[in-house]
Coordinates of C-alpha atoms and ligand atoms in Angstrom, one line a residue:
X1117 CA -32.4 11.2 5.4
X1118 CA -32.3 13.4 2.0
X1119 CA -30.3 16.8 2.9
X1120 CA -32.1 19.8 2.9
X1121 CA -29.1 21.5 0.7
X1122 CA -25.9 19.9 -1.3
X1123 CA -22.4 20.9 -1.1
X1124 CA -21.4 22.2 -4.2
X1125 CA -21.2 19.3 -6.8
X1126 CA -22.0 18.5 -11.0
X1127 CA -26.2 19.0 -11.0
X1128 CA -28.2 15.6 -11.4
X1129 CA -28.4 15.4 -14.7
X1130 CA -24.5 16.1 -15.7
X1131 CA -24.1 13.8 -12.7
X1132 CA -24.3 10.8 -15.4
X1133 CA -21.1 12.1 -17.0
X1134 CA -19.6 12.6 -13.8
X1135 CA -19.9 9.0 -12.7
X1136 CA -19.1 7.5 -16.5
X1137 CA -15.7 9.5 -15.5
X1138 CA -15.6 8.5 -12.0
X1139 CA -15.2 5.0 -13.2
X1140 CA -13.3 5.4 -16.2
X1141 CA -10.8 7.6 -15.5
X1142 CA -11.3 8.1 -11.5
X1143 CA -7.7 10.1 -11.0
X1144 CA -8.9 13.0 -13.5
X1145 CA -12.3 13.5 -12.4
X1146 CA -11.1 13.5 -8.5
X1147 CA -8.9 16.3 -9.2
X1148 CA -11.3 18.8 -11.3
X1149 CA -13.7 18.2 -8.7
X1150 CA -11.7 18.7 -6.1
X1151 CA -10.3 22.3 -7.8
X1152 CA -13.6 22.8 -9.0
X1153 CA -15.7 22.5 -6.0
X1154 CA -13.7 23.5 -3.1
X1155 CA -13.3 21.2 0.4
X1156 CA -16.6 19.2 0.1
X1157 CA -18.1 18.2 -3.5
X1158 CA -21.6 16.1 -3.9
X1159 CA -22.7 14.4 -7.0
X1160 CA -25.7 12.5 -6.8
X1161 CA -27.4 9.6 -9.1
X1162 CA -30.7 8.1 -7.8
X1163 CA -30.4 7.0 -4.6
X1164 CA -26.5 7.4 -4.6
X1165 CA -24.6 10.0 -3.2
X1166 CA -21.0 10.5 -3.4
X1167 CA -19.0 12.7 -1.3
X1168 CA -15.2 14.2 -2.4
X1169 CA -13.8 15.6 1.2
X1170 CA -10.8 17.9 0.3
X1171 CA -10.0 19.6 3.5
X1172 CA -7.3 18.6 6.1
X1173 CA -9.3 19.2 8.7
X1174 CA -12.7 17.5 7.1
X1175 CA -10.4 14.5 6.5
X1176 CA -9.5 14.4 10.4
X1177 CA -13.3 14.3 11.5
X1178 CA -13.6 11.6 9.0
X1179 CA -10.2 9.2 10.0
X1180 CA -11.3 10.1 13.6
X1181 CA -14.8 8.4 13.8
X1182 CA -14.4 5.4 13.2
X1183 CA -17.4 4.4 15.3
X1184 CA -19.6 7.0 12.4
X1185 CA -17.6 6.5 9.5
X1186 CA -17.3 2.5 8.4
X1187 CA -14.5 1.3 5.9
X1188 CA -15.6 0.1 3.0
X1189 CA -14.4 -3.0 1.7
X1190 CA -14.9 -5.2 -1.1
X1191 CA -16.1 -8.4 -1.2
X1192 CA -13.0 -9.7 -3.1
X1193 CA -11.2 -8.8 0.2
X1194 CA -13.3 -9.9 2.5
X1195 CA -13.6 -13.5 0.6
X1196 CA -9.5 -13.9 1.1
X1197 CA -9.4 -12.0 4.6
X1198 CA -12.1 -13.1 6.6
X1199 CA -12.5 -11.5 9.4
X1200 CA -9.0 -10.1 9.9
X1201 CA -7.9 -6.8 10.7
X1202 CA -8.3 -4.8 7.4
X1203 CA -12.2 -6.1 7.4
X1204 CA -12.9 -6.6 11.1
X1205 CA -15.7 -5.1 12.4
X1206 CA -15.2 -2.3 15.0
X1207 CA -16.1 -4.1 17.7
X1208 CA -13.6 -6.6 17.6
X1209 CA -11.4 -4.3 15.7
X1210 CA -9.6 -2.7 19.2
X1211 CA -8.7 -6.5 20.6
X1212 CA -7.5 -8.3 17.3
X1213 CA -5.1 -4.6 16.7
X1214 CA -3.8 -5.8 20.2
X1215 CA -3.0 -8.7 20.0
X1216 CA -1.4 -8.3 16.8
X1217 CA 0.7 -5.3 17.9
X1218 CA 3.6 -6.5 19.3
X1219 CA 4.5 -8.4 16.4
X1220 CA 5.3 -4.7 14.6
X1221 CA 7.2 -3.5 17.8
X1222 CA 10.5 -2.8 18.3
X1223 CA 12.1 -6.5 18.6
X1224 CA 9.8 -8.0 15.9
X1225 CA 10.9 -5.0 13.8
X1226 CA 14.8 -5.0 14.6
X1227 CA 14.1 -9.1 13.7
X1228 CA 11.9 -8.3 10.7
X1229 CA 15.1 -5.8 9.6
X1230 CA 18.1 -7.8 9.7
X1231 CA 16.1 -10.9 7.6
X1232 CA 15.0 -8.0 5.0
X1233 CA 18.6 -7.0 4.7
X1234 CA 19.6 -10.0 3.9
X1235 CA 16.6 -10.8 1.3
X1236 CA 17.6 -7.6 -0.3
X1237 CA 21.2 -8.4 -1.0
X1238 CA 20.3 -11.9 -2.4
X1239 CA 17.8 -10.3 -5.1
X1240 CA 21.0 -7.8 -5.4
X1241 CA 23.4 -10.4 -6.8
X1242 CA 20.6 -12.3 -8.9
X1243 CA 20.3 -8.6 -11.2
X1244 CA 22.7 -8.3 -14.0
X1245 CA 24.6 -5.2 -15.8
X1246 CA 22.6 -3.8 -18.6
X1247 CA 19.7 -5.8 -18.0
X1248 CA 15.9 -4.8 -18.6
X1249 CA 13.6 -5.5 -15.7
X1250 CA 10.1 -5.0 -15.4
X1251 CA 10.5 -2.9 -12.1
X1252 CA 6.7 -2.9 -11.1
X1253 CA 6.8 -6.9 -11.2
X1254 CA 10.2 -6.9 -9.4
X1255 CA 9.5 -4.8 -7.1
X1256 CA 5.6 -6.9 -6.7
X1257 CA 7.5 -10.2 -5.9
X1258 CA 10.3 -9.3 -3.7
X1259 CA 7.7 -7.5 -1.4
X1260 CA 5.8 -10.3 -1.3
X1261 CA 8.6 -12.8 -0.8
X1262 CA 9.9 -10.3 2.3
X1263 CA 6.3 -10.0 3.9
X1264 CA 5.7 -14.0 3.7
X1265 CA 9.3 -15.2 4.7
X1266 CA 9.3 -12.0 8.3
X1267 CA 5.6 -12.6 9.1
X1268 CA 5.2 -16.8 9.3
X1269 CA 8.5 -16.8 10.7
X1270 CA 9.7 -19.9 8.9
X1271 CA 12.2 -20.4 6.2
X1272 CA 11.0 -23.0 4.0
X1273 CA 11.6 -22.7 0.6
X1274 CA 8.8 -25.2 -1.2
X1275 CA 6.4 -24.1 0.9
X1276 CA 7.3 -20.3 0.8
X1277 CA 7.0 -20.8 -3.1
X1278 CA 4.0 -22.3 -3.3
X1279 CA 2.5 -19.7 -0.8
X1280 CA 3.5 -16.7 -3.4
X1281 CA 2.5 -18.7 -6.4
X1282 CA -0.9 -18.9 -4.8
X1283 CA -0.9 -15.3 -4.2
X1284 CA 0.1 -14.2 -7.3
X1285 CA -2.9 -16.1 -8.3
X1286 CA -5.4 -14.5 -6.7
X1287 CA -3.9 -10.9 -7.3
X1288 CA -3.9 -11.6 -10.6
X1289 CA -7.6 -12.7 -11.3
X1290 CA -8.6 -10.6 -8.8
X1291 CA -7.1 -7.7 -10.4
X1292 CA -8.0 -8.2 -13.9
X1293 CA -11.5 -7.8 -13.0
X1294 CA -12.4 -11.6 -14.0
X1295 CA -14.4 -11.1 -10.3
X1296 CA -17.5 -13.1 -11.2
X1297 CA -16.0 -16.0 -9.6
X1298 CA -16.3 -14.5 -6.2
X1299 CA -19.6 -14.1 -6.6
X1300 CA -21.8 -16.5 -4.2
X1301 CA -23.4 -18.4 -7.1
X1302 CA -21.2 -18.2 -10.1
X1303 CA -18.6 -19.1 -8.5
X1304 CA -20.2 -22.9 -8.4
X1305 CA -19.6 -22.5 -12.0
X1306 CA -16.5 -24.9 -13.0
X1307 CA -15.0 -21.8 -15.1
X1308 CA -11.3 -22.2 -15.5
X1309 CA -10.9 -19.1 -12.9
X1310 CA -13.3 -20.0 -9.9
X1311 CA -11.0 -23.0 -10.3
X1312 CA -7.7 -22.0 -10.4
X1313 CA -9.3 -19.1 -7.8
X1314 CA -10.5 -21.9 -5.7
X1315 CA -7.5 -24.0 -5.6
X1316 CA -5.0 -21.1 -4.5
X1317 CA -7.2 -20.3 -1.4
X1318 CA -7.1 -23.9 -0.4
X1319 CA -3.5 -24.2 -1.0
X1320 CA -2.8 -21.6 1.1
X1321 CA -5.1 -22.2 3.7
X1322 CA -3.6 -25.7 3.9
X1323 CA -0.3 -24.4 4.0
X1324 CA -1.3 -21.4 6.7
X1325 CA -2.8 -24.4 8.9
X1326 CA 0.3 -26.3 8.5
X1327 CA 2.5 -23.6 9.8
X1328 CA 0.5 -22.9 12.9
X1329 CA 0.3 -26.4 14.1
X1330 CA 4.2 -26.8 13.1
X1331 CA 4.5 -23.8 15.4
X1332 CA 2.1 -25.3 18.3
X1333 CA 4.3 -28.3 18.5
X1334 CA 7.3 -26.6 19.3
X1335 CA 8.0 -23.5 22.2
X1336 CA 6.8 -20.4 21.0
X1337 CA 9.9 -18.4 20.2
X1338 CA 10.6 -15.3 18.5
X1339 CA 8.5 -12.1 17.4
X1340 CA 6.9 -13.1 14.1
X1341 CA 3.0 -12.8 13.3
X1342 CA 1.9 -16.1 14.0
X1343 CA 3.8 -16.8 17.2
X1344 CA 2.8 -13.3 18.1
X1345 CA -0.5 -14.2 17.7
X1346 CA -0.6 -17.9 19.4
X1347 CA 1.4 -16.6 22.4
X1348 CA -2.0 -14.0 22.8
X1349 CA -4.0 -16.9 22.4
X1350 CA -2.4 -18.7 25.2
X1351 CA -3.1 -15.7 27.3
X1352 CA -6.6 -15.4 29.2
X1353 CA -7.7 -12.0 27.7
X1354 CA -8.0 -12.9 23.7
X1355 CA -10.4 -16.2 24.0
X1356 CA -12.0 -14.8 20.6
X1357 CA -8.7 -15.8 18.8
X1358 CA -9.4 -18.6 16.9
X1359 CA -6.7 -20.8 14.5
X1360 CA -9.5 -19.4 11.8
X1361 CA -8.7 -15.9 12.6
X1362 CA -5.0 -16.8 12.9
X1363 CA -5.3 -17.6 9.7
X1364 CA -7.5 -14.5 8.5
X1365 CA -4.7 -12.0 9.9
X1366 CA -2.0 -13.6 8.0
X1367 CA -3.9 -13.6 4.8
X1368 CA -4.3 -9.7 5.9
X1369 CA -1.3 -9.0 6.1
X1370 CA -0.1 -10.8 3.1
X1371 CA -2.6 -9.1 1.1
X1372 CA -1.9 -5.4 2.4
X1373 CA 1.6 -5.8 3.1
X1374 CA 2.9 -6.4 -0.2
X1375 CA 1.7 -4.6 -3.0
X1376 CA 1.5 -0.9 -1.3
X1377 CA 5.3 -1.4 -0.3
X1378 CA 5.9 -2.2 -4.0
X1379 CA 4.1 0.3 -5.6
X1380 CA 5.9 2.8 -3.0
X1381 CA 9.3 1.4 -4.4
X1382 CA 8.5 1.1 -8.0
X1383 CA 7.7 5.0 -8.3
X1384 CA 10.1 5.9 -6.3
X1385 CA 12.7 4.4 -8.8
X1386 CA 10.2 5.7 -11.8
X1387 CA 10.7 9.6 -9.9
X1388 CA 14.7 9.1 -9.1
X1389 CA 15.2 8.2 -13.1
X1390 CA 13.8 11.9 -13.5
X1391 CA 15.0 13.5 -11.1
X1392 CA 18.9 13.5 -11.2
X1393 CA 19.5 16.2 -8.7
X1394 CA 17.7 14.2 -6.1
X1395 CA 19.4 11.1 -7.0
X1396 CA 23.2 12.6 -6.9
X1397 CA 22.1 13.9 -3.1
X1398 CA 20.6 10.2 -2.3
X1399 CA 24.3 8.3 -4.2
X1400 CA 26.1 10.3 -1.6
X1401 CA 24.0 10.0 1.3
X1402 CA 24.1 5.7 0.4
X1403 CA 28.2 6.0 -0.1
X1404 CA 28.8 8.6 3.2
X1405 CA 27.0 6.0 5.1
X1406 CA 26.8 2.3 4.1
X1407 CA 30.8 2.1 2.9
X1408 CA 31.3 -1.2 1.6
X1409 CA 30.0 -3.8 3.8
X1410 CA 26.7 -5.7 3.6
X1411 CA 23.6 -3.4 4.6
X1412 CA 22.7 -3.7 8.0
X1413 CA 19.2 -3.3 10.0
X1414 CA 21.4 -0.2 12.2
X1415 CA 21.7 1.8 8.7
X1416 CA 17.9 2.4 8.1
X1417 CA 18.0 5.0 11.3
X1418 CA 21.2 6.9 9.3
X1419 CA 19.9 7.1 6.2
X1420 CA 17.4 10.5 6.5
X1421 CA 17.2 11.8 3.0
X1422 CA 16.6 8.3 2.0
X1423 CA 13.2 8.6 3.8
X1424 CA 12.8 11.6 2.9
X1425 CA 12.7 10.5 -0.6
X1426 CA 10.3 7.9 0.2
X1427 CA 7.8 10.3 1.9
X1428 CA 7.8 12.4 -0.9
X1429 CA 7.1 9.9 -3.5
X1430 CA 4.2 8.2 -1.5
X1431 CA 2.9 12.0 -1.8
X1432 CA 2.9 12.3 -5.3
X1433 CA 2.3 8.3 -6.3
X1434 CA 0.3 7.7 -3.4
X1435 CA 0.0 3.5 -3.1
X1436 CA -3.6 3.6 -1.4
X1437 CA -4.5 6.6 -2.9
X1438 CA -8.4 6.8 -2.1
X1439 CA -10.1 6.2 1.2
X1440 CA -14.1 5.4 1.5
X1441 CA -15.9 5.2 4.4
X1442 CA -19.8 5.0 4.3
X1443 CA -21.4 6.9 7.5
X1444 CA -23.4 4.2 9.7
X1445 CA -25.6 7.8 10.9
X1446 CA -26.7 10.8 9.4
X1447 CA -24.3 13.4 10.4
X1448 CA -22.6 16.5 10.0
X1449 CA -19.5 17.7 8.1
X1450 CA -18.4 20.8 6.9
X1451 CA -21.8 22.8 7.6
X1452 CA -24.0 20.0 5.7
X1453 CA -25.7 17.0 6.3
X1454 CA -23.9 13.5 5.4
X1455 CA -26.5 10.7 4.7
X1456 CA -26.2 7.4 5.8
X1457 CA -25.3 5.2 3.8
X1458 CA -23.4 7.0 1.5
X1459 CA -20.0 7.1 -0.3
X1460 CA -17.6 9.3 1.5
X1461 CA -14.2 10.2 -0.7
X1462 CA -10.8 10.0 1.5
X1463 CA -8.5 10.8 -1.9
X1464 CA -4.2 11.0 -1.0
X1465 CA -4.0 11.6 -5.1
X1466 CA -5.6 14.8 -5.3
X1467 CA -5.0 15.9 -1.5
X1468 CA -1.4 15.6 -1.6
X1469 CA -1.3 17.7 -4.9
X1470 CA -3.1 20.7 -3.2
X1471 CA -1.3 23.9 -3.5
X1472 CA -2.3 25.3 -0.2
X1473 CA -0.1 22.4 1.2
X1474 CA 2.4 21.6 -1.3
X1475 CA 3.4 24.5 -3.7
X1476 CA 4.3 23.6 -7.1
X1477 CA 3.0 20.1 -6.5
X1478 CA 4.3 17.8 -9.3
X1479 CA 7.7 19.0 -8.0
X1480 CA 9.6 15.7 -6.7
X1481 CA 11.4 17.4 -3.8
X1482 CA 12.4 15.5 -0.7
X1483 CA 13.1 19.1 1.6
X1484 CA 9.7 19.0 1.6
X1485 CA 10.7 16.2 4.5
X1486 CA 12.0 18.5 6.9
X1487 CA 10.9 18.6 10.6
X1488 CA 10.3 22.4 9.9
X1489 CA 8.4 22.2 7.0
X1490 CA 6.3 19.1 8.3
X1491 CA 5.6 21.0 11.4
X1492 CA 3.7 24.1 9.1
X1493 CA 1.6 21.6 7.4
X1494 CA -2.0 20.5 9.3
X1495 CA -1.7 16.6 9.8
X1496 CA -4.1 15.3 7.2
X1497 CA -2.7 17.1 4.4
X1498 CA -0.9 14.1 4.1
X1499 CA -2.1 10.4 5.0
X1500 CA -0.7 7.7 3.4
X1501 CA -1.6 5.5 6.0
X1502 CA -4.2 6.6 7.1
X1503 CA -4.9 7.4 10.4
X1504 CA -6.4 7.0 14.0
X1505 CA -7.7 3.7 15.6
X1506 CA -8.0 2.3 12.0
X1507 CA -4.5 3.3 10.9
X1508 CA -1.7 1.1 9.2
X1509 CA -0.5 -1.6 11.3
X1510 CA 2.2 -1.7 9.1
X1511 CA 3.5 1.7 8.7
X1512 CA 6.6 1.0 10.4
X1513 CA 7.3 -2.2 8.5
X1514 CA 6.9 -0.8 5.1
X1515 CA 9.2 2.6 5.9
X1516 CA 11.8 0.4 6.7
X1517 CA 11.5 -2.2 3.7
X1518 CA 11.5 0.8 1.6
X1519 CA 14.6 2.0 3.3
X1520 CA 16.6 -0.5 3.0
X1521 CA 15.3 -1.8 -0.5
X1522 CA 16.0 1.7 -1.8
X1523 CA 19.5 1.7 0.0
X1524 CA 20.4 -1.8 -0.9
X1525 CA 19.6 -1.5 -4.8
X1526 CA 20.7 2.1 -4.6
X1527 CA 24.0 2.0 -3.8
X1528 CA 24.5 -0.5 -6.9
X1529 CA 22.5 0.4 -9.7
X1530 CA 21.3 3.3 -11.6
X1531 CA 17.9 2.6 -13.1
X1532 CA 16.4 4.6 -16.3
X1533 CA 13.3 3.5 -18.2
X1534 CA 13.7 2.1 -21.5
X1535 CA 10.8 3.8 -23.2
X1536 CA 10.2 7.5 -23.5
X1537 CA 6.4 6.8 -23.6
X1538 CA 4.8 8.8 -21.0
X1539 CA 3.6 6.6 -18.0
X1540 CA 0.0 5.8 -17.5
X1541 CA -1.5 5.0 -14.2
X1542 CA -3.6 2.4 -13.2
X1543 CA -5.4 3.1 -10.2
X1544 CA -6.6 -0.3 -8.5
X1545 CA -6.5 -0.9 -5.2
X1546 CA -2.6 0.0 -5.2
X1547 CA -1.7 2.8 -7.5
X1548 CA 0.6 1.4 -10.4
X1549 CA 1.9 2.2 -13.6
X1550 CA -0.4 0.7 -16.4
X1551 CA 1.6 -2.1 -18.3
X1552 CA 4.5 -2.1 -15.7
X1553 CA 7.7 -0.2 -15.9
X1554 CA 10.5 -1.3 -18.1
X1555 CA 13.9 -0.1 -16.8
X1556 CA 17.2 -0.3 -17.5
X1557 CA 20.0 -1.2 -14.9
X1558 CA 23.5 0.3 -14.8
X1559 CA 26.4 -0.4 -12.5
X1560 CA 26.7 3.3 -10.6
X1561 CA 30.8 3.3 -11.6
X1562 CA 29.9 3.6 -14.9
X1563 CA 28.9 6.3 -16.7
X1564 CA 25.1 7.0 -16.6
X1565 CA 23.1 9.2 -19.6
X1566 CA 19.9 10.0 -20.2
X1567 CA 20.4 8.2 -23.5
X1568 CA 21.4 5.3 -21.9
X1569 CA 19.2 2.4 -22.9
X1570 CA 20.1 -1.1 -21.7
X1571 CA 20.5 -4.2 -24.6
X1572 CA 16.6 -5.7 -24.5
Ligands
HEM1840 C1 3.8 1.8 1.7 C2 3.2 0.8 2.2 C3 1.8 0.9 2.8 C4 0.8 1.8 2.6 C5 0.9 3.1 1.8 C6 -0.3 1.4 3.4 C7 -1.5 2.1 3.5 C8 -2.5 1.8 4.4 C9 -3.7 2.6 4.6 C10 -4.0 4.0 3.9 C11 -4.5 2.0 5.5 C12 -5.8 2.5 6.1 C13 -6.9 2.2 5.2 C14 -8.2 2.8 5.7 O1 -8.2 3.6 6.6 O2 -9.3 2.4 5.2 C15 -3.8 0.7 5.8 C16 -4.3 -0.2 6.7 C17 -3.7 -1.4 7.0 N1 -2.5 -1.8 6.5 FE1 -1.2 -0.8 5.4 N2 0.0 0.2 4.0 C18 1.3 -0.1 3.7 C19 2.0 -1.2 4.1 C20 1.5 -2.2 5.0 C21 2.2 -3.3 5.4 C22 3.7 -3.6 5.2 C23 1.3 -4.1 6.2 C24 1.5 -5.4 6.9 C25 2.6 -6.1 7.0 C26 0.0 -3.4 6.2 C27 -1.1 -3.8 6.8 C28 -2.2 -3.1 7.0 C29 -3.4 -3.5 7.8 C30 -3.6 -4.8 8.5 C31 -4.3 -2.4 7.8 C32 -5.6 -2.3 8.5 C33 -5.3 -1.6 9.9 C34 -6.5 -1.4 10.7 O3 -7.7 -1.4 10.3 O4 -6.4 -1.2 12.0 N3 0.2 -2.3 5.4 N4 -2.6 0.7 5.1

């Protein structure tokens, strides 16, 4: 159905421009709109509308139906997911976030914690004084070494290796937009990356499959993913479980569970290097409360400006920082009518930089973390994770990775980037900084400057 009137938007014609931008340079353009146009903004081209929804409260409606409002995923994702949670359909949505559940409950977590912590101290001793890392890349493959080792449960070196190598894969030609390969027909083409694209998935479906029968032939013990989710299937009320979908939620959770934690990590490291104020408070908190001993899972509760940090760098680098949904219905929002069909504009980047929420926005200040202040603020002024039936499975998981990778690293090293170029972003499916981030690591006895640039 065509609207009888449009929120306020660029006009048809300047529309063109607005879309060249959208694409190009999609951080930019969200913003002006969003200052430009107020709580609900409409551009239009042919057949396509696009909706930017900049209101708390708009936001909620949105998040809340799920049952009007459909994700939209890619077909990149859907290829290396299947059919697990991330892309379910909402149907089966409900049963498969079920079963899954209690594999992100209390015991699987306080299991999930103690392996972390000891992940964390191992990268720990393998970083050297006045070394240059790439932080983004670091930061890439320790999450994805911590989510793979906690969910499959298994410590098994080889195979764990050739698991991430196979990820890294199909990141990487995923992300560089080499994506003709995943479409139906070209990707019969022998081109070197359908290949290489092709082989990863079958390596790590083969290794996936080996894992859950290794698991079937044993007892089911412990609180990891995939015992999680064969103990469910041993029970009566998930018969639609299948070793297929097994597999489809672990690729899920591989997928989503790695490079959002690291892009949380690498800006929070990018905003402590500027921010010297905030990083003196977070030394002390680190030093008051871990002492000298190993970090343990029990620290991550007694570390509060720690999260607070955290919470207020997803705000201003948020890692999923746009949301789109595409209304099954026609329907209402914010006085107008919302086609079916259409684009509809969830954006973290530009909502947690609106004044009305978060005065002097670019400000990186952690009392923004307060209960007090959280309390004054409506609930989708910030969303990270999303929200309602279709909200992160793995918010829990990631705030405690963070944690103790923050804590862990923290309480060693000082990190300062090496170049004073001004940071680009790159916003993919994870916000990142464009070419990486080059930092420089310091002991914390020694004496940190802002001149301080590490030997290359
Ligand atoms: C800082 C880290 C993370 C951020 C910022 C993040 C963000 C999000 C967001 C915004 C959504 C909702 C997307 C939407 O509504 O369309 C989501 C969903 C999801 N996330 Fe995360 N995530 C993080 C870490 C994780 C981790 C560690 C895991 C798993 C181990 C995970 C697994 C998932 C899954 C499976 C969904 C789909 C949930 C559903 O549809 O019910 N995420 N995440």
């Amino acid at each position: 159905m065509k609207p009888d009137f449009y929120p306020p938007g660029p006009s048809s014609i300047s529309s063109i421009g607005a879309y060249l931008k959208l694409f190009q340079d999609p951080l930019s353009f969200l913003m002006q709109a969003s200052r430009k146009y107020g709580d609900i903004c409409c551009m239009r081209l042919g057949a396509r509308q696009d909706y930017l929804i900049n209101h708390p409260e708009l936001i909620k409606q949105v998040i809340l139906s799920p049952e009007i409002y459909e994700r939209s995923t890619s077909r990149a994702l859907r290829k290396i997911m299947g059919k697990g949670l991330l892309t379910a359909d909402l149907e089966s949505h409900s049963q498969q976030k079920r079963c899954l559940q209690p594999a992100f409950q209390k015991q699987g977590m306080l299991e999930y914690s103690s392996t972390i912590c000891t992940m964390v101290e191992q990268f720990n001793h393998t970083l050297e004084e006045q070394e240059t890392i790439d932080v983004a890349k670091a930061m890439n493959h320790l999450a994805l070494e911590i989510v793979v080792r906690t969910l499959l449960g298994v410590e098994m070196s080889r195979q764990e290796e050739q698991i991430i190598e196979a990820i890294e894969t199909i990141k990487c030609l995923t992300d560089q937009k080499k994506s003709a390969f995943i479409d139906p027909l070209l990707s019969k083409l022998p081109l070197p990356q359908s290949i290489a694209y092709q082989k990863a998935c079958q390596c790590l479906d083969q290794k996936v499959y080996e894992i859950i029968q290794k698991k079937r032939e044993q007892p089911l013990q412990g609180c990891d993913l995939v015992t999680t989710l064969l103990k469910a299937m041993d029970i009566q009320d998930c018969p639609f479980l299948s070793d297929q979908l097994v597999r489809d939620e672990v690729m899920t959770m591989f997928m989503a569970g790695h490079e959002t934690v690291a892009s949380a990590m690498t800006w929070t490291w990018y905003l402590l290097s500027q921010n010297h104020e905030v990083e003196k408070h977070f030394h002390a908190e680190l030093d008051e409360i871990l002492g000298e001993g190993p970090i343990q899972a029990e620290h991550v509760a007694k570390l509060p400006y720690t999260r607070k940090i955290l919470l207020e760098s997803m705000r201003i680098y948020p890692p999923v920082w746009l949301i789109v949904r595409h209304p099954l219905v026609d329907t209402q929002l914010g006085g107008y009518t919302i086609p079916a069909g259409s684009y509809v504009h969830l954006c973290q980047y530009t909502m947690h930089r609106d004044p009305r929420y978060f005065p002097d926005p670019e400000k990186f200040d952690p009392e923004r973390w307060t209960p007090e202040a959280v309390a004054k603020r409506p609930k989708f002024s910030y969303f990270p994770f999303g929200g309602g039936k279709r909200q992160c499975i793995g918010e829990a998981f990631a705030m405690t990775e963070g944690i103790i990778v923050l804590a862990s690293l923290g309480r060693k090293w000082v990190l300062r980037q090496v170049s004073k170029d001004p940071i680009r972003l790159d916003p993919l499916i994870t916000l990142r900084p464009r070419n990486g981030l080059r930092m420089g690591l310091k002991k914390r006895s020694g004496k940190v400057t802002d001149e301080f640039l590490p030997r290359v």
